[in-house]
Amino acid sequence: MSPPANIVIVGAGIIGCTTAYYLAHHPLFSSAVKITVLEASRVGPAQGASGKSGGLIAKWAYPKELAKLSYAEHLRLAKELDGAKNWGFRQIEVGEWEGRGRRPGDLRLDESDLRLDESESSDDEECPRRSKASGFPADLTWINEALTDSYTPMAPSGDTAQVHPYLFTTHMLKLAAEKGVEFVKGRVTVLDNDSGHVTGVRYIPVDGTEEVHIPADCIILAAGPWSPSLVPALPITSMRAHSIVIKSPSSLHPNAVTPYALFMSLSLPKTPRHGAQMVTPEIYPRPNQTIYVYGPGDTRTPLPPIVDDVEVDKASCEQLWEWMSESGVFERWALGEVVREQACYLPSVSTGGGPIVGEVPGIKGLVVATGHTSWVRLFNSPVALLFTRFPHLDIAIHQGISNAPGTAKAVSELVLEGKTSCVKLDRPHPAEFV
Ligand SMILES: Cc1cc2nc3c(=O)[nH]c(=O)nc-3n(C[C@H](O)[C@H](O)[C@H](O)COP(=O)(O)OP(=O)(O)OC[C@H]3O[C@@H](n4cnc5c(N)ncnc54)[C@H](O)[C@@H]3O)c2cc1C
């Protein structure tokens, strides 16, 4: 099989940009192969979840085989391309944290008041609340241990890392461009095919109104949550999530906020204005002296046609900041000011599983690489069951940043060699839906 002559990648999120990188660095790539990445945003690449997500990467993510390959590729890329400097790569500890905090304006400033009485603490006599959390890491100094009920490591040291997802994605595109990949700003409107073969795409340039056609004998659909607008049979829904980025005070030592990613279950007490509530922010300190925090998803605002039109609900971002700055759980010395308030949409495969990667049957040359959804980890380890107040808790862990290199490697093999050999990618396959 000879490689395609014109490859068009739809979408410059992490999947599209990393795929462009792997294609352009594949041994069968040559100047006879033209690769174009088309992106609908007027601003540039990585304006959706790929630029605004947490950036956790995990050997223990799902699907297992893809996650293992992707983790190994993340380590390799970071080593060969100075990921620490170029995209904030580093290894990080990860844990599930449970505890209590105060509400903004709550007058019970004494931490001992926030420690509930024994009567409130547990229905299980075997599992009384402790004032000191067992297993609390000695170097997790930016979290208030007195308000912690439990800390449970989620993975062995060395199995989890992080990247700055915007920097990683844009760096992949930059390295692909150095090998000749062309980046074009325009919204793809139609994927053309004839007699069972793709023939090209039509798009509207960001600064034009006339549709432009470019020929293609291979199209890679990597449009994240927007993918069904081009292939409607794909079972992909989307959910908005808000996040903030907090800058630590510049006077702090660069390593003062130690590298722990925390999946939190934070109980907030009842006040005259609010009922008791358990909130579940996720916290990722980054090596550039910022702390990324993201909160629960919402379906109040449907996915807009273009990433640039994603609405940010200021109140959702302010709430995240209140949980951080006023709950008492976070040491105030670690927190400076909010430097970014943002929202993005996570693609979800509504039939379960994900991602959906493979060639669409009946349309030669149309490859789908999307649906990097969340997977749910049940909080049910024996240690957790012994110490946690919420042994039933499910934690949704996202995977697009983690699994991008494995996906991209698999797609580059499929497109240039005709089959994928680096990983088994059989379910869910586009054939199940299209
Ligand atoms: C709050 C949050 C936190 C997350 N944290 C993590 C994490 O810590 N670790 C992890 O592994 N995953 C995480 N994820 C998931 C991860 O961010 C996504 O799975 C991943 O970014 C999806 O990448 P993508 O390239 O498929 O989609 P996107 O990033 O959405 O990119 C799709 C691109 O396609 C473009 N596009 C759409 N339609 C068209 C069109 N018609 N023509 C041209 N271009 C088009 C869009 O403009 C966009 O740029 C998180 C997600 C969210 C929402």
Short mmCIF file of C-alpha atoms and ligand atoms in Angstrom, two decimals:
data_model
loop_
_atom_site.label_atom_id
_atom_site.label_comp_id
_atom_site.label_asym_id
_atom_site.label_seq_id
_atom_site.Cartn_x
_atom_site.Cartn_y
_atom_site.Cartn_z
CA MET A 1 0.00 0.00 0.00
CA SER A 2 1.34 3.47 -0.83
CA PRO A 3 0.79 6.27 1.69
CA PRO A 4 -1.94 8.83 0.94
CA ALA A 5 -0.83 11.92 -0.96
CA ASN A 6 -3.12 14.46 0.77
CA ILE A 7 -3.96 14.01 4.43
CA VAL A 8 -6.32 16.50 6.08
CA ILE A 9 -6.66 16.55 9.87
CA VAL A 10 -9.84 18.24 11.11
CA GLY A 11 -9.24 19.89 14.50
CA ALA A 12 -6.10 21.26 16.16
CA GLY A 13 -6.75 19.95 19.65
CA ILE A 14 -4.27 17.57 21.28
CA ILE A 15 -5.44 14.63 19.17
CA GLY A 16 -5.14 16.48 15.85
CA CYS A 17 -1.80 18.14 16.65
CA THR A 18 -0.18 15.04 18.15
CA THR A 19 -1.37 12.97 15.18
CA ALA A 20 0.22 15.54 12.84
CA TYR A 21 3.48 15.17 14.80
CA TYR A 22 3.47 11.34 14.64
CA LEU A 23 2.58 11.32 10.92
CA ALA A 24 5.35 13.78 10.11
CA HIS A 25 7.89 11.73 12.10
CA HIS A 26 6.84 8.33 10.73
CA PRO A 27 9.50 6.53 8.62
CA LEU A 28 7.09 6.37 5.65
CA PHE A 29 6.48 10.13 5.68
CA SER A 30 8.09 12.00 2.81
CA SER A 31 7.71 15.18 0.81
CA ALA A 32 5.27 13.27 -1.42
CA VAL A 33 2.77 13.34 1.48
CA LYS A 34 1.02 16.65 2.13
CA ILE A 35 -0.54 17.10 5.57
CA THR A 36 -2.91 19.95 6.41
CA VAL A 37 -4.38 20.65 9.85
CA LEU A 38 -7.62 22.64 9.72
CA GLU A 39 -8.80 24.45 12.85
CA ALA A 40 -12.06 26.36 13.29
CA SER A 41 -10.77 28.76 15.96
CA ARG A 42 -9.84 32.27 14.92
CA VAL A 43 -7.32 32.31 17.80
CA GLY A 44 -5.33 29.18 16.95
CA PRO A 45 -4.74 25.60 18.12
CA ALA A 46 -5.72 24.16 21.53
CA GLN A 47 -8.53 26.59 22.32
CA GLY A 48 -10.85 23.82 23.58
CA ALA A 49 -10.32 21.18 26.27
CA SER A 50 -6.82 20.50 24.95
CA GLY A 51 -5.66 23.91 26.10
CA LYS A 52 -7.82 24.25 29.20
CA SER A 53 -7.74 20.85 30.87
CA GLY A 54 -5.79 19.56 33.84
CA GLY A 55 -2.98 17.75 32.04
CA LEU A 56 -2.75 14.67 34.27
CA ILE A 57 -1.23 11.68 32.52
CA ALA A 58 -1.51 8.24 34.01
CA LYS A 59 -0.10 4.83 33.26
CA TRP A 60 -3.17 3.52 35.08
CA ALA A 61 -5.72 5.31 32.88
CA TYR A 62 -8.08 3.50 30.51
CA PRO A 63 -8.29 1.77 28.05
CA LYS A 64 -5.43 -0.09 29.72
CA GLU A 65 -3.33 -0.99 26.68
CA LEU A 66 -3.66 2.46 25.12
CA ALA A 67 -2.89 4.13 28.45
CA LYS A 68 0.30 2.11 28.94
CA LEU A 69 1.53 2.87 25.43
CA SER A 70 0.62 6.54 25.81
CA TYR A 71 2.41 6.84 29.15
CA ALA A 72 5.57 5.31 27.68
CA GLU A 73 5.32 7.70 24.71
CA HIS A 74 4.82 10.71 27.01
CA LEU A 75 8.00 9.72 28.89
CA ARG A 76 9.91 9.25 25.63
CA LEU A 77 8.76 12.56 24.14
CA ALA A 78 9.55 14.41 27.36
CA LYS A 79 13.05 12.91 27.45
CA GLU A 80 13.88 13.43 23.76
CA LEU A 81 12.31 16.86 23.36
CA ASP A 82 12.94 18.42 26.78
CA GLY A 83 9.32 18.22 27.86
CA ALA A 84 10.19 19.63 31.31
CA LYS A 85 11.21 22.91 29.72
CA ASN A 86 8.89 22.95 26.72
CA TRP A 87 5.58 21.77 28.18
CA GLY A 88 5.95 21.53 31.95
CA PHE A 89 6.33 17.76 32.07
CA ARG A 90 7.05 16.26 35.47
CA GLN A 91 6.11 13.24 37.53
CA ILE A 92 3.56 13.85 40.23
CA GLU A 93 1.93 12.00 43.12
CA VAL A 94 -1.82 11.55 42.98
CA GLY A 95 -4.28 10.96 45.78
CA GLU A 96 -7.89 11.00 46.84
CA TRP A 97 -8.42 13.50 49.61
CA GLU A 98 -11.44 13.75 51.90
CA GLY A 99 -12.09 16.36 54.51
CA ARG A 100 -14.03 19.39 55.66
CA GLY A 101 -13.92 23.10 55.06
CA ARG A 102 -15.77 26.24 55.99
CA ARG A 103 -18.14 28.27 53.84
CA PRO A 104 -17.25 31.79 52.80
CA GLY A 105 -18.44 34.14 55.54
CA ASP A 106 -18.78 31.28 58.01
CA LEU A 107 -17.99 32.73 61.43
CA ARG A 108 -16.75 29.45 62.85
CA LEU A 109 -13.18 30.32 62.25
CA ASP A 110 -11.78 27.86 64.73
CA GLU A 111 -10.73 24.71 62.95
CA SER A 112 -11.86 22.61 65.89
CA ASP A 113 -15.43 23.76 65.12
CA LEU A 114 -15.08 22.37 61.64
CA ARG A 115 -14.25 18.99 63.07
CA LEU A 116 -17.66 17.39 63.39
CA ASP A 117 -18.70 15.69 66.63
CA GLU A 118 -18.35 11.97 66.95
CA SER A 119 -22.14 11.69 66.66
CA GLU A 120 -21.99 13.27 63.20
CA SER A 121 -18.83 11.59 62.17
CA SER A 122 -19.71 8.06 61.25
CA ASP A 123 -22.47 5.47 61.47
CA ASP A 124 -19.73 2.92 61.58
CA GLU A 125 -18.22 2.43 65.04
CA GLU A 126 -15.30 0.63 63.42
CA CYS A 127 -14.40 3.79 61.55
CA PRO A 128 -14.31 6.78 63.92
CA ARG A 129 -13.19 10.17 62.60
CA ARG A 130 -9.59 10.94 63.45
CA SER A 131 -8.14 14.37 63.93
CA LYS A 132 -5.00 13.31 62.09
CA ALA A 133 -5.45 11.69 58.76
CA SER A 134 -3.70 8.41 58.38
CA GLY A 135 -1.29 8.27 55.45
CA PHE A 136 -1.24 12.05 55.03
CA PRO A 137 2.04 12.77 53.20
CA ALA A 138 4.51 14.78 55.27
CA ASP A 139 5.40 16.98 52.27
CA LEU A 140 1.80 17.85 51.37
CA THR A 141 2.35 21.04 53.31
CA TRP A 142 -0.06 23.25 51.35
CA ILE A 143 -3.10 21.30 52.59
CA ASN A 144 -4.41 21.69 56.12
CA GLU A 145 -3.96 18.29 57.72
CA ALA A 146 -6.31 19.12 60.59
CA LEU A 147 -9.22 19.36 58.14
CA THR A 148 -8.29 16.12 56.40
CA ASP A 149 -10.19 12.91 57.07
CA SER A 150 -8.30 10.71 54.71
CA TYR A 151 -5.67 10.72 52.02
CA THR A 152 -5.40 7.65 49.81
CA PRO A 153 -2.71 7.35 47.13
CA MET A 154 -4.27 6.40 43.81
CA ALA A 155 -1.19 5.00 42.10
CA PRO A 156 2.38 4.00 42.93
CA SER A 157 5.02 6.72 42.61
CA GLY A 158 6.30 6.95 39.05
CA ASP A 159 3.03 5.95 37.40
CA THR A 160 1.57 9.46 37.12
CA ALA A 161 2.86 12.62 35.49
CA GLN A 162 1.56 15.92 34.17
CA VAL A 163 1.96 18.26 31.24
CA HIS A 164 0.75 21.75 30.55
CA PRO A 165 -1.78 20.69 27.90
CA TYR A 166 -1.73 23.95 25.90
CA LEU A 167 2.06 23.94 25.73
CA PHE A 168 2.21 20.25 24.83
CA THR A 169 -0.39 20.58 22.06
CA THR A 170 1.09 23.70 20.49
CA HIS A 171 4.61 22.23 20.72
CA MET A 172 3.49 19.11 18.85
CA LEU A 173 2.01 21.31 16.11
CA LYS A 174 5.16 23.43 15.95
CA LEU A 175 7.38 20.35 15.48
CA ALA A 176 4.98 18.99 12.84
CA ALA A 177 5.08 22.35 11.01
CA GLU A 178 8.89 22.16 10.98
CA LYS A 179 8.50 18.96 8.93
CA GLY A 180 6.18 20.67 6.43
CA VAL A 181 2.72 20.21 7.96
CA GLU A 182 0.49 23.15 7.04
CA PHE A 183 -1.82 24.76 9.60
CA VAL A 184 -4.93 26.50 8.23
CA LYS A 185 -7.57 28.40 10.20
CA GLY A 186 -10.99 27.50 8.84
CA ARG A 187 -14.14 25.62 9.85
CA VAL A 188 -14.69 22.40 7.95
CA THR A 189 -18.30 22.18 6.77
CA VAL A 190 -18.36 19.00 4.65
CA LEU A 191 -16.27 15.84 4.29
CA ASP A 192 -16.59 14.90 0.60
CA ASN A 193 -16.56 11.35 -0.68
CA ASP A 194 -17.28 9.63 -3.95
CA SER A 195 -17.82 5.95 -4.71
CA GLY A 196 -16.72 4.94 -1.22
CA HIS A 197 -13.51 7.03 -1.12
CA VAL A 198 -12.90 10.39 0.53
CA THR A 199 -12.17 13.10 -2.04
CA GLY A 200 -11.63 16.24 0.04
CA VAL A 201 -13.02 18.68 2.58
CA ARG A 202 -14.83 21.96 2.24
CA TYR A 203 -14.16 24.69 4.76
CA ILE A 204 -14.85 28.36 5.43
CA PRO A 205 -11.67 30.30 6.23
CA VAL A 206 -11.88 32.25 9.51
CA ASP A 207 -11.59 35.55 7.67
CA GLY A 208 -13.75 34.65 4.67
CA THR A 209 -17.28 33.66 3.74
CA GLU A 210 -16.70 31.59 0.59
CA GLU A 211 -16.35 27.83 0.91
CA VAL A 212 -12.93 26.50 -0.10
CA HIS A 213 -12.31 22.92 -1.25
CA ILE A 214 -9.08 21.04 -0.65
CA PRO A 215 -8.50 17.59 -2.07
CA ALA A 216 -7.79 14.71 0.30
CA ASP A 217 -7.39 10.98 -0.02
CA CYS A 218 -7.28 10.67 3.78
CA ILE A 219 -9.26 12.67 6.35
CA ILE A 220 -8.63 12.31 10.08
CA LEU A 221 -11.57 13.57 12.09
CA ALA A 222 -10.21 14.87 15.42
CA ALA A 223 -12.79 17.53 16.20
CA GLY A 224 -13.39 16.46 19.83
CA PRO A 225 -16.96 17.20 20.96
CA TRP A 226 -17.71 18.80 17.55
CA SER A 227 -17.04 15.54 15.66
CA PRO A 228 -20.75 14.62 15.25
CA SER A 229 -21.35 17.88 13.34
CA LEU A 230 -19.37 16.23 10.50
CA VAL A 231 -20.21 12.55 11.10
CA PRO A 232 -23.60 12.66 12.85
CA ALA A 233 -23.72 8.92 13.62
CA LEU A 234 -20.91 9.27 16.17
CA PRO A 235 -22.41 8.89 19.67
CA ILE A 236 -20.57 11.83 21.19
CA THR A 237 -22.13 14.23 23.65
CA SER A 238 -20.41 17.03 25.49
CA MET A 239 -20.33 18.62 28.90
CA ARG A 240 -18.98 22.02 29.91
CA ALA A 241 -16.53 22.32 32.81
CA HIS A 242 -15.05 25.42 34.41
CA SER A 243 -11.55 25.83 35.69
CA ILE A 244 -9.33 28.49 37.18
CA VAL A 245 -5.59 28.96 37.31
CA ILE A 246 -4.16 30.49 40.48
CA LYS A 247 -0.71 32.02 40.55
CA SER A 248 1.21 31.40 43.77
CA PRO A 249 2.88 34.43 45.34
CA SER A 250 6.15 35.18 43.54
CA SER A 251 7.97 35.30 46.91
CA LEU A 252 7.39 31.55 47.37
CA HIS A 253 10.15 29.06 46.83
CA PRO A 254 9.48 27.41 43.41
CA ASN A 255 9.06 23.97 45.04
CA ALA A 256 6.94 25.14 47.99
CA VAL A 257 3.72 23.79 46.49
CA THR A 258 4.74 20.16 46.21
CA PRO A 259 3.61 18.08 43.20
CA TYR A 260 0.44 16.33 44.36
CA ALA A 261 -2.64 16.05 42.14
CA LEU A 262 -5.64 15.81 44.43
CA PHE A 263 -9.10 14.40 43.70
CA MET A 264 -11.02 16.03 46.52
CA SER A 265 -14.24 15.31 48.35
CA LEU A 266 -14.69 18.46 50.39
CA SER A 267 -17.63 18.63 52.82
CA LEU A 268 -18.96 22.13 53.38
CA PRO A 269 -21.20 22.72 56.39
CA LYS A 270 -24.75 23.98 56.45
CA THR A 271 -25.10 27.75 56.76
CA PRO A 272 -28.15 30.07 56.77
CA ARG A 273 -27.71 30.45 52.99
CA HIS A 274 -26.65 26.93 51.96
CA GLY A 275 -27.42 23.34 52.85
CA ALA A 276 -24.59 20.98 53.71
CA GLN A 277 -22.76 20.09 50.52
CA MET A 278 -20.00 17.87 49.28
CA VAL A 279 -17.98 19.35 46.44
CA THR A 280 -15.37 17.58 44.34
CA PRO A 281 -12.75 19.93 42.88
CA GLU A 282 -9.61 18.52 41.28
CA ILE A 283 -6.35 20.28 41.98
CA TYR A 284 -3.18 20.17 39.89
CA PRO A 285 -0.22 22.31 40.98
CA ARG A 286 2.03 23.03 38.00
CA PRO A 287 5.80 23.58 37.87
CA ASN A 288 5.32 27.17 36.68
CA GLN A 289 4.09 28.14 40.16
CA THR A 290 0.43 27.99 39.26
CA ILE A 291 -2.34 25.77 40.59
CA TYR A 292 -5.00 24.53 38.17
CA VAL A 293 -8.39 23.78 39.75
CA TYR A 294 -11.44 22.44 38.05
CA GLY A 295 -14.95 21.78 39.22
CA PRO A 296 -18.02 19.78 38.33
CA GLY A 297 -19.37 19.74 34.77
CA ASP A 298 -22.69 21.28 33.78
CA THR A 299 -25.08 20.88 30.88
CA ARG A 300 -26.71 24.34 31.21
CA THR A 301 -25.20 25.68 28.00
CA PRO A 302 -25.08 23.48 24.89
CA LEU A 303 -21.93 23.20 22.80
CA PRO A 304 -21.63 26.35 20.64
CA PRO A 305 -20.84 25.93 16.91
CA ILE A 306 -17.27 27.19 17.36
CA VAL A 307 -14.80 26.88 20.23
CA ASP A 308 -14.26 30.66 20.34
CA ASP A 309 -17.91 31.09 21.41
CA VAL A 310 -17.67 28.95 24.58
CA GLU A 311 -19.27 30.94 27.39
CA VAL A 312 -17.54 31.27 30.74
CA ASP A 313 -19.89 31.54 33.72
CA LYS A 314 -18.03 33.85 36.09
CA ALA A 315 -19.97 32.62 39.12
CA SER A 316 -18.77 29.03 38.54
CA CYS A 317 -15.16 30.23 38.48
CA GLU A 318 -15.66 32.39 41.59
CA GLN A 319 -17.06 29.40 43.41
CA LEU A 320 -13.89 27.42 42.65
CA TRP A 321 -11.81 30.27 44.04
CA GLU A 322 -13.98 30.41 47.19
CA TRP A 323 -13.46 26.69 47.80
CA MET A 324 -9.74 27.25 47.50
CA SER A 325 -9.35 30.53 49.35
CA GLU A 326 -12.02 30.39 52.05
CA SER A 327 -12.55 26.76 53.01
CA GLY A 328 -9.44 26.78 55.19
CA VAL A 329 -8.29 23.55 53.53
CA PHE A 330 -5.61 25.25 51.44
CA GLU A 331 -2.78 27.02 53.17
CA ARG A 332 -3.25 30.70 52.34
CA TRP A 333 0.49 31.17 51.71
CA ALA A 334 0.22 28.94 48.62
CA LEU A 335 -2.47 31.06 46.97
CA GLY A 336 -1.82 34.32 45.16
CA GLU A 337 -4.37 35.52 42.64
CA VAL A 338 -6.58 34.01 39.96
CA VAL A 339 -4.92 34.58 36.59
CA ARG A 340 -7.33 32.63 34.40
CA GLU A 341 -11.05 31.82 34.46
CA GLN A 342 -12.10 29.49 31.67
CA ALA A 343 -14.50 26.83 30.41
CA CYS A 344 -14.29 24.03 27.87
CA TYR A 345 -16.26 21.01 26.70
CA LEU A 346 -15.34 17.41 27.35
CA PRO A 347 -16.36 14.89 24.67
CA SER A 348 -18.23 11.87 26.06
CA VAL A 349 -19.05 8.64 24.28
CA SER A 350 -22.71 8.20 25.18
CA THR A 351 -22.65 4.43 24.60
CA GLY A 352 -19.75 4.03 27.06
CA GLY A 353 -16.03 3.49 26.66
CA GLY A 354 -13.93 5.55 24.34
CA PRO A 355 -12.00 6.77 22.50
CA ILE A 356 -13.44 5.91 19.08
CA VAL A 357 -10.48 5.33 16.77
CA GLY A 358 -10.41 3.66 13.37
CA GLU A 359 -11.40 3.84 9.72
CA VAL A 360 -15.07 4.32 8.91
CA PRO A 361 -16.30 1.27 7.00
CA GLY A 362 -17.53 1.99 3.48
CA ILE A 363 -15.65 5.31 3.20
CA LYS A 364 -12.03 4.52 2.36
CA GLY A 365 -9.70 7.11 3.83
CA LEU A 366 -12.00 8.47 6.55
CA VAL A 367 -10.38 7.88 9.94
CA VAL A 368 -11.99 8.87 13.23
CA ALA A 369 -9.89 9.74 16.31
CA THR A 370 -12.16 11.23 18.90
CA GLY A 371 -14.28 10.59 21.99
CA HIS A 372 -11.49 10.86 24.59
CA THR A 373 -14.00 10.82 27.33
CA SER A 374 -13.88 10.34 31.11
CA TRP A 375 -13.51 7.00 32.72
CA VAL A 376 -14.79 6.29 36.18
CA ARG A 377 -12.68 4.82 38.95
CA LEU A 378 -14.56 3.22 41.77
CA PHE A 379 -13.23 4.21 45.14
CA ASN A 380 -13.13 0.72 46.54
CA SER A 381 -9.62 -0.25 47.53
CA PRO A 382 -9.38 -2.06 50.88
CA VAL A 383 -7.43 0.88 52.34
CA ALA A 384 -10.05 3.31 51.16
CA LEU A 385 -12.88 1.22 52.55
CA LEU A 386 -11.20 1.20 55.94
CA PHE A 387 -10.59 4.91 56.23
CA THR A 388 -12.91 6.84 54.00
CA ARG A 389 -16.26 8.33 54.90
CA PHE A 390 -17.36 7.98 51.24
CA PRO A 391 -16.49 4.44 50.25
CA HIS A 392 -19.14 4.57 47.51
CA LEU A 393 -17.52 7.47 45.72
CA ASP A 394 -16.88 7.23 41.97
CA ILE A 395 -14.22 9.45 40.48
CA ALA A 396 -14.34 10.46 36.84
CA ILE A 397 -10.88 10.65 35.34
CA HIS A 398 -10.40 12.21 31.93
CA GLN A 399 -8.11 10.72 29.34
CA GLY A 400 -7.55 12.82 26.21
CA ILE A 401 -4.28 14.40 27.34
CA SER A 402 -3.07 11.14 28.81
CA ASN A 403 -3.96 9.02 25.78
CA ALA A 404 -3.04 11.43 22.98
CA PRO A 405 0.40 10.02 22.06
CA GLY A 406 -0.83 6.39 21.88
CA THR A 407 -3.84 7.45 19.82
CA ALA A 408 -1.63 9.50 17.50
CA LYS A 409 0.90 6.70 17.06
CA ALA A 410 -1.88 4.20 16.28
CA VAL A 411 -3.50 6.56 13.76
CA SER A 412 -0.18 7.33 12.06
CA GLU A 413 0.41 3.58 11.57
CA LEU A 414 -3.12 3.04 10.30
CA VAL A 415 -2.84 5.87 7.77
CA LEU A 416 0.72 5.28 6.52
CA GLU A 417 1.08 1.50 6.91
CA GLY A 418 -2.54 0.41 6.46
CA LYS A 419 -2.77 -1.22 9.90
CA THR A 420 -2.08 -0.45 13.54
CA SER A 421 0.45 -2.67 15.27
CA CYS A 422 1.49 -0.65 18.36
CA VAL A 423 -1.78 -1.21 20.25
CA LYS A 424 -5.04 -3.13 19.96
CA LEU A 425 -7.83 -0.65 19.26
CA ASP A 426 -10.92 -2.64 18.64
CA ARG A 427 -13.67 -1.16 20.79
CA PRO A 428 -15.55 1.08 20.40
CA HIS A 429 -14.82 1.11 16.64
CA PRO A 430 -16.43 3.56 14.21
CA ALA A 431 -17.95 0.48 12.48
CA GLU A 432 -20.33 0.14 15.46
CA PHE A 433 -21.98 3.47 14.68
CA VAL A 434 -21.39 4.57 11.09
C1 LIG B 1 -12.02 20.45 32.70
C2 LIG B 1 -11.33 19.32 32.01
C3 LIG B 1 -10.19 18.75 32.57
C4 LIG B 1 -9.55 17.68 31.93
N1 LIG B 1 -8.43 17.17 32.49
C5 LIG B 1 -7.77 16.16 31.86
C6 LIG B 1 -6.59 15.60 32.41
O1 LIG B 1 -6.11 16.04 33.46
N2 LIG B 1 -6.00 14.56 31.75
C7 LIG B 1 -6.50 14.05 30.59
O2 LIG B 1 -5.93 13.10 30.06
N3 LIG B 1 -7.61 14.57 30.04
C8 LIG B 1 -8.25 15.61 30.62
N4 LIG B 1 -9.38 16.15 30.08
C9 LIG B 1 -9.87 15.59 28.81
C10 LIG B 1 -9.09 16.16 27.62
O3 LIG B 1 -8.92 17.55 27.79
C11 LIG B 1 -9.83 15.88 26.32
O4 LIG B 1 -10.12 14.50 26.24
C12 LIG B 1 -8.97 16.27 25.13
O5 LIG B 1 -8.52 17.60 25.23
C13 LIG B 1 -9.75 16.11 23.83
O6 LIG B 1 -8.91 16.52 22.79
P1 LIG B 1 -9.45 16.63 21.31
O7 LIG B 1 -8.32 17.04 20.46
O8 LIG B 1 -10.19 15.38 20.95
O9 LIG B 1 -10.60 17.73 21.38
P2 LIG B 1 -10.53 19.33 21.54
O10 LIG B 1 -9.50 19.77 22.45
O11 LIG B 1 -11.94 19.75 21.82
O12 LIG B 1 -10.11 19.82 20.09
C14 LIG B 1 -10.98 19.70 18.99
C15 LIG B 1 -10.61 20.82 18.04
O13 LIG B 1 -11.36 20.65 16.84
C16 LIG B 1 -11.72 21.93 16.38
N5 LIG B 1 -12.88 21.78 15.50
C17 LIG B 1 -14.13 21.39 15.84
N6 LIG B 1 -14.93 21.37 14.76
C18 LIG B 1 -14.16 21.76 13.71
C19 LIG B 1 -14.42 21.95 12.32
N7 LIG B 1 -15.63 21.72 11.80
N8 LIG B 1 -13.43 22.39 11.52
C20 LIG B 1 -12.17 22.63 12.03
N9 LIG B 1 -11.87 22.47 13.34
C21 LIG B 1 -12.86 22.03 14.17
C22 LIG B 1 -12.07 22.67 17.66
O14 LIG B 1 -12.08 24.06 17.44
C23 LIG B 1 -10.99 22.20 18.59
O15 LIG B 1 -9.85 23.02 18.54
C24 LIG B 1 -10.06 17.19 30.70
C25 LIG B 1 -11.20 17.74 30.14
C26 LIG B 1 -11.85 18.80 30.78
C27 LIG B 1 -13.07 19.37 30.14
#
